[in-house]
Amino acid sequence: MKITIIGTGYVGLVTGACFAQVGHKVVCVDSDAAKVKLLQGGGIPIYEPGLEEMVKENVTAGRLSFTNFIKDGVEKSDVIFIAVPTPPQADGSVDLSYIESVARDIAAHMTSYKIVVDKSTVPVKTGEKVAETIKRYSKSKVEFDVVSNPEFLREGFAVDDLMKPDRVVIGVRSQRPVQAMKAVYQPFGSPIIVTDINSAELIKHAANSFLALKISYINAISVICEASGANVQEVAAGIGMDARIGRRFLDASLGFGGSCFPKDLSAFIKISETLGYDFGLLKEVQRINTQQMDRFVKKITETLWVLKDKKIGVLGLAFKQNTDDVRMSPAIDLCQRLLKDGAHLRVHDPQAMEKAKALLPKTVTFVSDMNKVAEGCDALVIATEWPVFKQLDLEQARKSMTHPILFDGRNLFDVAEMEKLGFIYKSIGR
Ligand code: UGA
């Protein structure tokens, strides 16, 4: 199939590459000329395992191309995906101006029937607005269908999630685009659910909010575990074995972050408010998340007492493992809080150091070797769940620190083993 994707952010780029990988002919459009040039030359602007190779392979095979010109994309394809940003506004609602602008551009260049698919995360009823906009701005009055097709990929696992999705959701208002949409996704072999547009849009916000709720739930349990002497990992294993609950997304942490959960929770609360419902449950999810970071910082200050002029090593800057994304990263938030209290930081991340440099002051020391971060430190903190941190040379770290204190915001190590190694070890809910 001939497919155009407008917007080459995380979702657009990975979707484009994976569609090309299964044999579709894909044109990716982006208004950022420098980004398009980089992509045309075989470079990619983000770190995402497996993506660079996939982009190169498909560009070489002639199945994937990049352009600045939306007109090219609209003319060349029958199915046009919108994957542009939907950033948060100050009041928590979503800025839909990029979506609106793309809808107008598509309308201006349509000369034959098109299926316009929204992949960006949007409030329920956005599809109706997109359809109205295209109808209003289309000069030639050609026929079109608007479809909602939310994306469920996780950063760091995006290629895998897209190639083997749990499900594909297709929201339509008539049967006409269904066959073509099924043809787009048939090669992936996953179940396809066809719904109305409003339900498809709601599925996305409901799914992300539920996952965030699951994390806040286990984080709340971690507080009870600490107060009672129980172990949150054992509790998570015990409840997670119930198939109705499931073990995934029950890892207690210093809180969730990233460009999706915090934004989508605020948006969903706002949308519900507009529809006349006070979604207090989700407000509590947000409150627990903020408290989790507060409690972690308190743990550090209670142990080190005065942070001013203390040297602290921080392992992890990305908002999660396997990515260089530092947007709304709990690790960056933590660094900023420690710096505000006068601590000196030595930091390391396997992929996110460059992006973190833009968010942290020049006084922070960026250390390229994870095993050297602890040198001369009063404490070491693990802020991101990178699996490679489990291979840290703990003996070397302990010896090189002025005090062997380790705060583990991701529960990477075993409590008894850390104590045996001579660490004062404080983790989450254990
Ligand atoms: C999330 C959803 O998982 C995707 O399904 C969705 O497509 C995406 O948002 C989106 O809307 O675009 P993502 O933000 O990439 O994906 O990352 P997650 O793996 O969900 O992690 C989010 C945050 O929760 C991270 O800070 C992570 O460290 C934290 N987390 C995750 C926990 O603290 N505990 C867990 O058990 C799992």
CSV table of C-alpha atoms and ligand atoms in Angstrom, one decimal:
chain,number,residue,atom,x,y,z
A,1,MET,CA,0.0,0.0,0.0
A,2,LYS,CA,1.1,3.6,-0.5
A,3,ILE,CA,1.2,5.4,2.8
A,4,THR,CA,2.1,8.9,3.9
A,5,ILE,CA,3.0,9.8,7.5
A,6,ILE,CA,3.0,13.4,8.5
A,7,GLY,CA,5.3,14.1,11.4
A,8,THR,CA,8.5,12.2,12.1
A,9,GLY,CA,8.7,12.2,15.9
A,10,TYR,CA,8.9,8.9,17.8
A,11,VAL,CA,5.5,7.7,16.6
A,12,GLY,CA,5.7,8.8,13.0
A,13,LEU,CA,9.3,7.7,12.4
A,14,VAL,CA,8.9,4.2,14.0
A,15,THR,CA,5.5,3.7,12.3
A,16,GLY,CA,6.9,4.7,8.9
A,17,ALA,CA,9.9,2.4,9.3
A,18,CYS,CA,7.8,-0.6,10.4
A,19,PHE,CA,5.2,-0.1,7.7
A,20,ALA,CA,8.0,-0.1,5.1
A,21,GLN,CA,9.6,-3.1,6.7
A,22,VAL,CA,6.4,-5.2,6.0
A,23,GLY,CA,6.4,-4.0,2.4
A,24,HIS,CA,4.3,-0.9,2.2
A,25,LYS,CA,5.7,2.1,0.3
A,26,VAL,CA,6.0,5.0,2.8
A,27,VAL,CA,6.6,8.7,2.5
A,28,CYS,CA,7.4,10.5,5.7
A,29,VAL,CA,6.7,14.2,5.8
A,30,ASP,CA,8.2,16.7,8.3
A,31,SER,CA,8.3,20.5,8.3
A,32,ASP,CA,11.7,20.5,10.0
A,33,ALA,CA,14.1,20.7,7.0
A,34,ALA,CA,17.2,19.8,9.1
A,35,LYS,CA,15.5,16.7,10.3
A,36,VAL,CA,14.5,15.6,6.9
A,37,LYS,CA,18.0,16.1,5.6
A,38,LEU,CA,19.4,14.0,8.4
A,39,LEU,CA,16.9,11.2,7.7
A,40,GLN,CA,17.6,11.4,4.0
A,41,GLY,CA,21.3,11.0,4.7
A,42,GLY,CA,20.7,7.8,6.8
A,43,GLY,CA,20.9,9.5,10.2
A,44,ILE,CA,18.2,9.3,12.9
A,45,PRO,CA,17.5,12.0,15.5
A,46,ILE,CA,16.6,9.7,18.4
A,47,TYR,CA,18.1,6.6,20.1
A,48,GLU,CA,15.7,3.7,19.6
A,49,PRO,CA,17.0,0.1,19.5
A,50,GLY,CA,16.7,-1.4,16.0
A,51,LEU,CA,15.4,1.7,14.4
A,52,GLU,CA,18.5,3.1,12.6
A,53,GLU,CA,19.1,-0.3,10.8
A,54,MET,CA,15.5,-0.5,9.8
A,55,VAL,CA,15.4,3.0,8.4
A,56,LYS,CA,18.6,2.4,6.4
A,57,GLU,CA,17.4,-0.9,5.0
A,58,ASN,CA,14.1,0.5,3.8
A,59,VAL,CA,15.5,3.7,2.4
A,60,THR,CA,18.0,1.6,0.4
A,61,ALA,CA,15.2,-0.8,-0.7
A,62,GLY,CA,13.3,2.3,-2.0
A,63,ARG,CA,10.3,1.6,0.3
A,64,LEU,CA,10.9,4.6,2.7
A,65,SER,CA,11.5,8.2,1.8
A,66,PHE,CA,11.4,11.6,3.5
A,67,THR,CA,10.2,15.0,2.3
A,68,ASN,CA,9.4,18.5,3.5
A,69,PHE,CA,6.5,18.8,1.1
A,70,ILE,CA,3.1,17.8,2.4
A,71,LYS,CA,1.7,18.1,-1.1
A,72,ASP,CA,4.0,15.3,-2.3
A,73,GLY,CA,2.8,13.0,0.5
A,74,VAL,CA,-0.9,13.7,0.0
A,75,GLU,CA,-0.8,13.2,-3.7
A,76,LYS,CA,1.3,10.0,-3.6
A,77,SER,CA,-0.8,8.0,-1.1
A,78,ASP,CA,-4.3,6.8,-0.4
A,79,VAL,CA,-3.8,6.5,3.3
A,80,ILE,CA,-2.4,9.5,5.2
A,81,PHE,CA,-1.4,9.2,8.9
A,82,ILE,CA,-1.2,12.2,11.1
A,83,ALA,CA,1.5,11.8,13.7
A,84,VAL,CA,2.3,15.3,14.8
A,85,PRO,CA,2.8,16.5,18.4
A,86,THR,CA,-0.2,17.3,20.7
A,87,PRO,CA,1.7,19.1,23.5
A,88,PRO,CA,0.2,20.1,26.8
A,89,GLN,CA,-1.0,23.6,27.6
A,90,ALA,CA,-0.7,25.3,30.9
A,91,ASP,CA,-4.1,24.3,32.1
A,92,GLY,CA,-3.5,20.6,31.3
A,93,SER,CA,-5.6,20.6,28.1
A,94,VAL,CA,-4.1,19.6,24.7
A,95,ASP,CA,-2.8,22.0,22.1
A,96,LEU,CA,-4.4,20.7,18.9
A,97,SER,CA,-3.1,23.4,16.6
A,98,TYR,CA,-0.6,21.1,14.8
A,99,ILE,CA,-3.4,18.6,14.0
A,100,GLU,CA,-5.7,21.4,12.8
A,101,SER,CA,-3.0,22.8,10.6
A,102,VAL,CA,-2.2,19.4,9.0
A,103,ALA,CA,-5.9,18.8,8.4
A,104,ARG,CA,-6.1,22.1,6.5
A,105,ASP,CA,-2.9,21.2,4.5
A,106,ILE,CA,-4.3,17.8,3.6
A,107,ALA,CA,-7.6,19.4,2.5
A,108,ALA,CA,-5.7,21.8,0.3
A,109,HIS,CA,-3.9,19.1,-1.6
A,110,MET,CA,-6.5,16.3,-1.9
A,111,THR,CA,-7.4,15.5,-5.5
A,112,SER,CA,-8.8,12.0,-5.0
A,113,TYR,CA,-10.4,9.9,-2.2
A,114,LYS,CA,-8.1,9.8,0.9
A,115,ILE,CA,-8.2,8.0,4.2
A,116,VAL,CA,-6.9,10.4,6.8
A,117,VAL,CA,-5.8,8.5,9.9
A,118,ASP,CA,-5.1,10.2,13.2
A,119,LYS,CA,-2.3,8.4,15.1
A,120,SER,CA,-1.4,11.3,17.5
A,121,THR,CA,-2.9,11.0,21.0
A,122,VAL,CA,-5.9,13.3,21.0
A,123,PRO,CA,-9.0,14.1,23.1
A,124,VAL,CA,-12.1,12.2,22.3
A,125,LYS,CA,-14.2,13.9,19.6
A,126,THR,CA,-11.0,15.2,17.8
A,127,GLY,CA,-11.8,13.1,14.8
A,128,GLU,CA,-15.1,14.9,14.3
A,129,LYS,CA,-13.2,18.2,14.3
A,130,VAL,CA,-10.6,16.9,11.8
A,131,ALA,CA,-13.4,15.8,9.5
A,132,GLU,CA,-15.2,19.2,9.7
A,133,THR,CA,-11.9,21.0,9.0
A,134,ILE,CA,-11.0,18.9,6.0
A,135,LYS,CA,-14.5,19.3,4.6
A,136,ARG,CA,-14.4,23.1,5.1
A,137,TYR,CA,-11.0,23.7,3.6
A,138,SER,CA,-11.1,21.2,0.7
A,139,LYS,CA,-11.4,23.1,-2.5
A,140,SER,CA,-12.2,20.2,-4.8
A,141,LYS,CA,-14.8,18.6,-2.6
A,142,VAL,CA,-13.2,15.2,-3.0
A,143,GLU,CA,-14.4,12.3,-0.8
A,144,PHE,CA,-12.4,11.3,2.3
A,145,ASP,CA,-12.7,9.3,5.5
A,146,VAL,CA,-11.3,10.2,8.9
A,147,VAL,CA,-10.0,7.2,11.0
A,148,SER,CA,-8.7,7.1,14.5
A,149,ASN,CA,-5.8,4.6,15.0
A,150,PRO,CA,-4.1,5.3,18.3
A,151,GLU,CA,-0.5,4.1,18.9
A,152,PHE,CA,0.5,2.0,21.9
A,153,LEU,CA,4.3,1.8,21.4
A,154,ARG,CA,6.7,2.3,24.3
A,155,GLU,CA,9.9,4.3,23.8
A,156,GLY,CA,12.9,2.0,24.1
A,157,PHE,CA,10.8,-1.0,22.8
A,158,ALA,CA,9.1,0.9,19.9
A,159,VAL,CA,10.1,-1.3,17.0
A,160,ASP,CA,9.1,-4.5,18.8
A,161,ASP,CA,5.8,-3.0,20.0
A,162,LEU,CA,5.0,-1.9,16.5
A,163,MET,CA,6.0,-5.1,14.8
A,164,LYS,CA,4.2,-7.3,17.3
A,165,PRO,CA,1.3,-5.2,18.7
A,166,ASP,CA,-1.1,-6.7,21.3
A,167,ARG,CA,-3.9,-5.2,19.3
A,168,VAL,CA,-4.6,-2.6,16.6
A,169,VAL,CA,-7.5,-0.2,17.2
A,170,ILE,CA,-9.3,1.3,14.2
A,171,GLY,CA,-12.0,3.8,14.8
A,172,VAL,CA,-14.3,4.6,11.8
A,173,ARG,CA,-17.5,6.3,11.1
A,174,SER,CA,-18.3,4.2,8.0
A,175,GLN,CA,-17.3,0.8,6.6
A,176,ARG,CA,-15.6,2.3,3.5
A,177,PRO,CA,-12.0,2.7,5.0
A,178,VAL,CA,-12.1,-0.6,7.0
A,179,GLN,CA,-10.7,-2.9,4.3
A,180,ALA,CA,-7.8,-0.6,3.4
A,181,MET,CA,-6.9,-0.1,7.1
A,182,LYS,CA,-7.0,-3.9,7.6
A,183,ALA,CA,-4.7,-4.2,4.6
A,184,VAL,CA,-2.2,-1.8,6.2
A,185,TYR,CA,-2.1,-3.9,9.4
A,186,GLN,CA,-2.6,-7.4,8.1
A,187,PRO,CA,1.2,-8.1,7.8
A,188,PHE,CA,1.6,-7.6,11.5
A,189,GLY,CA,-0.7,-10.5,12.3
A,190,SER,CA,-2.2,-9.0,15.5
A,191,PRO,CA,-5.9,-8.8,16.4
A,192,ILE,CA,-7.6,-5.8,14.9
A,193,ILE,CA,-10.5,-4.1,16.8
A,194,VAL,CA,-12.9,-1.9,14.7
A,195,THR,CA,-14.8,0.7,16.8
A,196,ASP,CA,-16.4,4.1,16.3
A,197,ILE,CA,-14.0,7.0,16.3
A,198,ASN,CA,-14.8,8.4,19.8
A,199,SER,CA,-14.3,5.0,21.3
A,200,ALA,CA,-10.9,4.5,19.6
A,201,GLU,CA,-9.8,8.0,20.8
A,202,LEU,CA,-10.9,7.2,24.3
A,203,ILE,CA,-9.1,3.8,24.3
A,204,LYS,CA,-5.8,5.6,24.1
A,205,HIS,CA,-6.3,7.9,27.0
A,206,ALA,CA,-8.0,5.2,29.0
A,207,ALA,CA,-5.1,2.8,28.4
A,208,ASN,CA,-2.4,5.2,29.4
A,209,SER,CA,-4.2,6.4,32.4
A,210,PHE,CA,-4.8,2.8,33.6
A,211,LEU,CA,-1.1,2.0,33.2
A,212,ALA,CA,-0.2,5.1,35.2
A,213,LEU,CA,-2.8,4.1,37.8
A,214,LYS,CA,-1.1,0.7,38.0
A,215,ILE,CA,2.3,2.3,38.7
A,216,SER,CA,0.8,4.7,41.3
A,217,TYR,CA,-1.0,1.8,42.9
A,218,ILE,CA,2.2,-0.2,43.4
A,219,ASN,CA,4.0,3.0,44.6
A,220,ALA,CA,1.3,3.5,47.2
A,221,ILE,CA,1.7,-0.2,48.2
A,222,SER,CA,5.5,0.5,48.5
A,223,VAL,CA,4.8,3.1,51.2
A,224,ILE,CA,2.8,0.5,53.2
A,225,CYS,CA,5.6,-2.0,52.7
A,226,GLU,CA,8.2,0.4,54.1
A,227,ALA,CA,6.0,1.2,57.1
A,228,SER,CA,5.2,-2.5,57.8
A,229,GLY,CA,8.5,-4.2,56.9
A,230,ALA,CA,7.0,-6.0,53.9
A,231,ASN,CA,8.7,-6.2,50.5
A,232,VAL,CA,7.0,-4.5,47.5
A,233,GLN,CA,8.6,-6.8,44.9
A,234,GLU,CA,7.2,-9.9,46.7
A,235,VAL,CA,3.8,-8.2,46.9
A,236,ALA,CA,4.0,-7.3,43.2
A,237,ALA,CA,5.0,-10.9,42.3
A,238,GLY,CA,2.1,-12.3,44.5
A,239,ILE,CA,-0.6,-10.1,43.1
A,240,GLY,CA,0.8,-10.1,39.6
A,241,MET,CA,0.4,-13.9,39.2
A,242,ASP,CA,-3.3,-13.3,39.3
A,243,ALA,CA,-4.1,-13.3,35.5
A,244,ARG,CA,-6.7,-10.6,36.1
A,245,ILE,CA,-4.0,-8.3,37.5
A,246,GLY,CA,-0.8,-9.2,35.7
A,247,ARG,CA,2.8,-8.5,36.8
A,248,ARG,CA,3.7,-5.9,34.2
A,249,PHE,CA,3.8,-2.2,35.2
A,250,LEU,CA,4.0,-3.1,38.9
A,251,ASP,CA,7.6,-2.0,39.4
A,252,ALA,CA,7.7,0.4,42.3
A,253,SER,CA,9.9,3.4,41.4
A,254,LEU,CA,10.6,7.0,42.2
A,255,GLY,CA,7.6,7.8,40.0
A,256,PHE,CA,6.7,7.7,36.3
A,257,GLY,CA,7.6,10.3,33.8
A,258,GLY,CA,8.1,10.8,30.1
A,259,SER,CA,6.3,12.7,27.4
A,260,CYS,CA,3.1,10.5,27.6
A,261,PHE,CA,1.8,9.5,31.0
A,262,PRO,CA,2.0,12.9,32.8
A,263,LYS,CA,0.6,14.7,29.8
A,264,ASP,CA,-2.1,12.2,29.0
A,265,LEU,CA,-3.3,12.0,32.6
A,266,SER,CA,-3.7,15.8,32.7
A,267,ALA,CA,-5.4,15.8,29.4
A,268,PHE,CA,-7.8,13.0,30.4
A,269,ILE,CA,-8.7,14.8,33.6
A,270,LYS,CA,-9.4,17.9,31.6
A,271,ILE,CA,-11.4,16.2,29.0
A,272,SER,CA,-13.5,14.5,31.6
A,273,GLU,CA,-14.1,17.8,33.3
A,274,THR,CA,-15.3,19.3,30.0
A,275,LEU,CA,-17.7,16.3,29.7
A,276,GLY,CA,-19.0,16.9,33.2
A,277,TYR,CA,-17.1,14.3,35.2
A,278,ASP,CA,-14.6,15.0,38.0
A,279,PHE,CA,-12.0,12.2,37.5
A,280,GLY,CA,-10.8,12.2,41.1
A,281,LEU,CA,-9.2,8.8,40.8
A,282,LEU,CA,-6.8,10.1,38.2
A,283,LYS,CA,-6.0,13.2,40.3
A,284,GLU,CA,-5.0,10.8,43.0
A,285,VAL,CA,-2.7,8.9,40.6
A,286,GLN,CA,-1.0,12.2,39.9
A,287,ARG,CA,-0.7,13.1,43.6
A,288,ILE,CA,0.8,9.7,44.5
A,289,ASN,CA,3.3,10.2,41.7
A,290,THR,CA,4.4,13.6,43.0
A,291,GLN,CA,4.6,12.2,46.5
A,292,GLN,CA,6.7,9.3,45.5
A,293,MET,CA,9.5,11.7,44.3
A,294,ASP,CA,9.1,13.8,47.4
A,295,ARG,CA,9.5,10.7,49.6
A,296,PHE,CA,12.6,9.7,47.7
A,297,VAL,CA,14.2,13.1,48.1
A,298,LYS,CA,13.3,13.0,51.7
A,299,LYS,CA,15.0,9.7,52.1
A,300,ILE,CA,18.2,11.2,50.7
A,301,THR,CA,18.0,14.4,52.9
A,302,GLU,CA,17.2,12.4,56.0
A,303,THR,CA,20.2,10.2,55.5
A,304,LEU,CA,22.7,12.9,54.3
A,305,TRP,CA,21.1,15.6,56.5
A,306,VAL,CA,22.5,18.8,54.8
A,307,LEU,CA,22.9,18.5,51.1
A,308,LYS,CA,24.9,21.7,50.6
A,309,ASP,CA,28.3,20.8,49.2
A,310,LYS,CA,27.7,17.0,49.3
A,311,LYS,CA,28.9,15.2,46.3
A,312,ILE,CA,26.2,12.9,44.9
A,313,GLY,CA,26.6,10.5,41.9
A,314,VAL,CA,23.5,9.9,39.8
A,315,LEU,CA,23.1,6.9,37.5
A,316,GLY,CA,20.4,7.5,34.9
A,317,LEU,CA,19.0,10.6,33.3
A,318,ALA,CA,16.6,9.3,30.7
A,319,PHE,CA,12.9,8.9,31.9
A,320,LYS,CA,13.3,5.2,31.5
A,321,GLN,CA,15.6,2.5,30.2
A,322,ASN,CA,16.6,2.1,26.5
A,323,THR,CA,16.0,5.7,25.4
A,324,ASP,CA,17.8,9.0,25.2
A,325,ASP,CA,14.5,10.9,26.0
A,326,VAL,CA,14.8,13.2,29.0
A,327,ARG,CA,11.4,14.9,28.6
A,328,MET,CA,9.6,15.0,32.0
A,329,SER,CA,12.3,12.6,33.3
A,330,PRO,CA,12.0,11.8,37.0
A,331,ALA,CA,15.8,11.6,37.0
A,332,ILE,CA,16.2,15.1,35.8
A,333,ASP,CA,13.6,16.3,38.3
A,334,LEU,CA,15.6,14.6,41.0
A,335,CYS,CA,18.9,16.2,39.8
A,336,GLN,CA,17.3,19.6,39.8
A,337,ARG,CA,16.0,19.1,43.4
A,338,LEU,CA,19.4,18.0,44.7
A,339,LEU,CA,21.1,20.9,42.9
A,340,LYS,CA,18.6,23.3,44.4
A,341,ASP,CA,19.7,22.1,47.9
A,342,GLY,CA,23.3,22.8,47.1
A,343,ALA,CA,24.6,19.3,46.2
A,344,HIS,CA,27.3,18.8,43.6
A,345,LEU,CA,26.4,16.1,41.0
A,346,ARG,CA,28.4,13.6,39.0
A,347,VAL,CA,26.0,12.0,36.5
A,348,HIS,CA,25.9,9.3,33.9
A,349,ASP,CA,23.5,7.8,31.4
A,350,PRO,CA,24.2,5.3,28.7
A,351,GLN,CA,22.4,7.3,26.0
A,352,ALA,CA,20.8,10.5,27.4
A,353,MET,CA,23.9,12.6,28.4
A,354,GLU,CA,23.8,14.9,25.4
A,355,LYS,CA,20.1,15.7,25.7
A,356,ALA,CA,20.4,16.1,29.5
A,357,LYS,CA,23.2,18.7,29.1
A,358,ALA,CA,20.5,21.1,27.8
A,359,LEU,CA,18.5,20.7,31.0
A,360,LEU,CA,21.2,20.7,33.7
A,361,PRO,CA,23.6,23.5,34.6
A,362,LYS,CA,27.3,23.5,33.6
A,363,THR,CA,28.4,22.8,37.2
A,364,VAL,CA,27.2,19.2,36.8
A,365,THR,CA,30.0,16.7,35.9
A,366,PHE,CA,29.0,14.3,33.1
A,367,VAL,CA,31.0,11.1,33.5
A,368,SER,CA,31.3,8.8,30.6
A,369,ASP,CA,32.2,5.6,32.5
A,370,MET,CA,29.4,4.4,34.8
A,371,ASN,CA,32.0,2.8,37.1
A,372,LYS,CA,33.6,6.2,37.8
A,373,VAL,CA,30.5,8.1,38.8
A,374,ALA,CA,30.8,7.1,42.5
A,375,GLU,CA,34.3,8.4,42.9
A,376,GLY,CA,34.6,10.7,45.9
A,377,CYS,CA,30.8,10.8,46.4
A,378,ASP,CA,28.9,11.0,49.7
A,379,ALA,CA,26.1,9.0,48.1
A,380,LEU,CA,25.2,7.3,44.8
A,381,VAL,CA,21.6,7.4,43.4
A,382,ILE,CA,20.0,5.1,40.8
A,383,ALA,CA,17.4,7.1,39.0
A,384,THR,CA,16.7,5.1,35.7
A,385,GLU,CA,16.1,1.4,35.3
A,386,TRP,CA,18.9,0.8,32.7
A,387,PRO,CA,19.7,-3.0,33.0
A,388,VAL,CA,23.4,-2.2,32.5
A,389,PHE,CA,23.5,-0.6,35.9
A,390,LYS,CA,23.1,-4.1,37.4
A,391,GLN,CA,26.6,-4.7,36.1
A,392,LEU,CA,28.1,-1.9,38.1
A,393,ASP,CA,31.4,-2.7,39.8
A,394,LEU,CA,29.9,-2.4,43.3
A,395,GLU,CA,33.2,-3.2,45.0
A,396,GLN,CA,35.0,-0.4,43.1
A,397,ALA,CA,32.1,2.0,43.7
A,398,ARG,CA,32.1,1.3,47.5
A,399,LYS,CA,35.8,1.8,47.8
A,400,SER,CA,35.9,5.0,45.8
A,401,MET,CA,33.1,6.7,47.8
A,402,THR,CA,33.7,8.8,50.9
A,403,HIS,CA,30.6,7.0,52.3
A,404,PRO,CA,29.1,3.9,50.8
A,405,ILE,CA,25.5,5.1,50.7
A,406,LEU,CA,23.3,3.9,47.8
A,407,PHE,CA,19.8,5.2,47.1
A,408,ASP,CA,18.1,2.9,44.5
A,409,GLY,CA,15.0,4.5,43.0
A,410,ARG,CA,14.5,1.5,40.7
A,411,ASN,CA,15.1,-1.5,43.0
A,412,LEU,CA,17.8,-2.9,40.8
A,413,PHE,CA,19.8,-4.7,43.6
A,414,ASP,CA,19.1,-7.2,46.3
A,415,VAL,CA,18.8,-5.7,49.8
A,416,ALA,CA,20.7,-8.4,51.7
A,417,GLU,CA,23.5,-8.6,49.1
A,418,MET,CA,24.0,-4.8,49.2
A,419,GLU,CA,24.2,-4.9,53.0
A,420,LYS,CA,26.7,-7.8,52.8
A,421,LEU,CA,28.8,-5.7,50.5
A,422,GLY,CA,28.9,-3.0,53.1
A,423,PHE,CA,26.5,-0.4,51.6
A,424,ILE,CA,23.9,1.6,53.5
A,425,TYR,CA,21.3,0.7,50.9
A,426,LYS,CA,17.9,2.4,50.6
A,427,SER,CA,15.5,1.4,47.9
A,428,ILE,CA,11.7,1.6,47.3
A,429,GLY,CA,9.2,-0.3,49.4
A,430,ARG,CA,11.7,-2.9,50.7
B,1,UGA,C1,3.7,4.8,27.4
B,1,UGA,C2,2.8,3.6,27.2
B,1,UGA,O1,3.3,2.5,27.9
B,1,UGA,C3,2.7,3.2,25.7
B,1,UGA,O2,1.8,2.1,25.6
B,1,UGA,C4,2.1,4.4,24.9
B,1,UGA,O3,2.0,4.2,23.5
B,1,UGA,C5,3.0,5.6,25.2
B,1,UGA,O4,3.1,5.9,26.6
B,1,UGA,C6,2.5,6.8,24.4
B,1,UGA,O5,1.4,7.3,24.8
B,1,UGA,O6,3.1,7.2,23.4
B,1,UGA,P1,6.3,5.3,27.4
B,1,UGA,O7,6.0,6.7,27.9
B,1,UGA,O8,7.2,5.2,26.2
B,1,UGA,O9,5.0,4.5,26.9
B,1,UGA,O10,7.0,4.5,28.5
B,1,UGA,P2,6.5,3.4,29.6
B,1,UGA,O11,7.3,2.2,29.4
B,1,UGA,O12,5.1,3.3,29.7
B,1,UGA,O13,7.1,4.1,31.0
B,1,UGA,C7,6.5,5.3,31.4
B,1,UGA,C8,7.1,5.7,32.8
B,1,UGA,O14,6.7,4.8,33.8
B,1,UGA,C9,8.6,5.6,32.8
B,1,UGA,O15,9.1,6.7,33.6
B,1,UGA,C10,8.9,4.3,33.5
B,1,UGA,O16,10.2,4.2,34.2
B,1,UGA,C11,7.7,4.3,34.5
B,1,UGA,N1,7.4,2.9,35.0
B,1,UGA,C12,7.0,2.0,34.1
B,1,UGA,C13,7.4,2.6,36.4
B,1,UGA,O17,7.8,3.4,37.2
B,1,UGA,N2,7.1,1.4,36.8
B,1,UGA,C14,6.6,0.4,35.9
B,1,UGA,O18,6.3,-0.7,36.4
B,1,UGA,C15,6.6,0.7,34.5
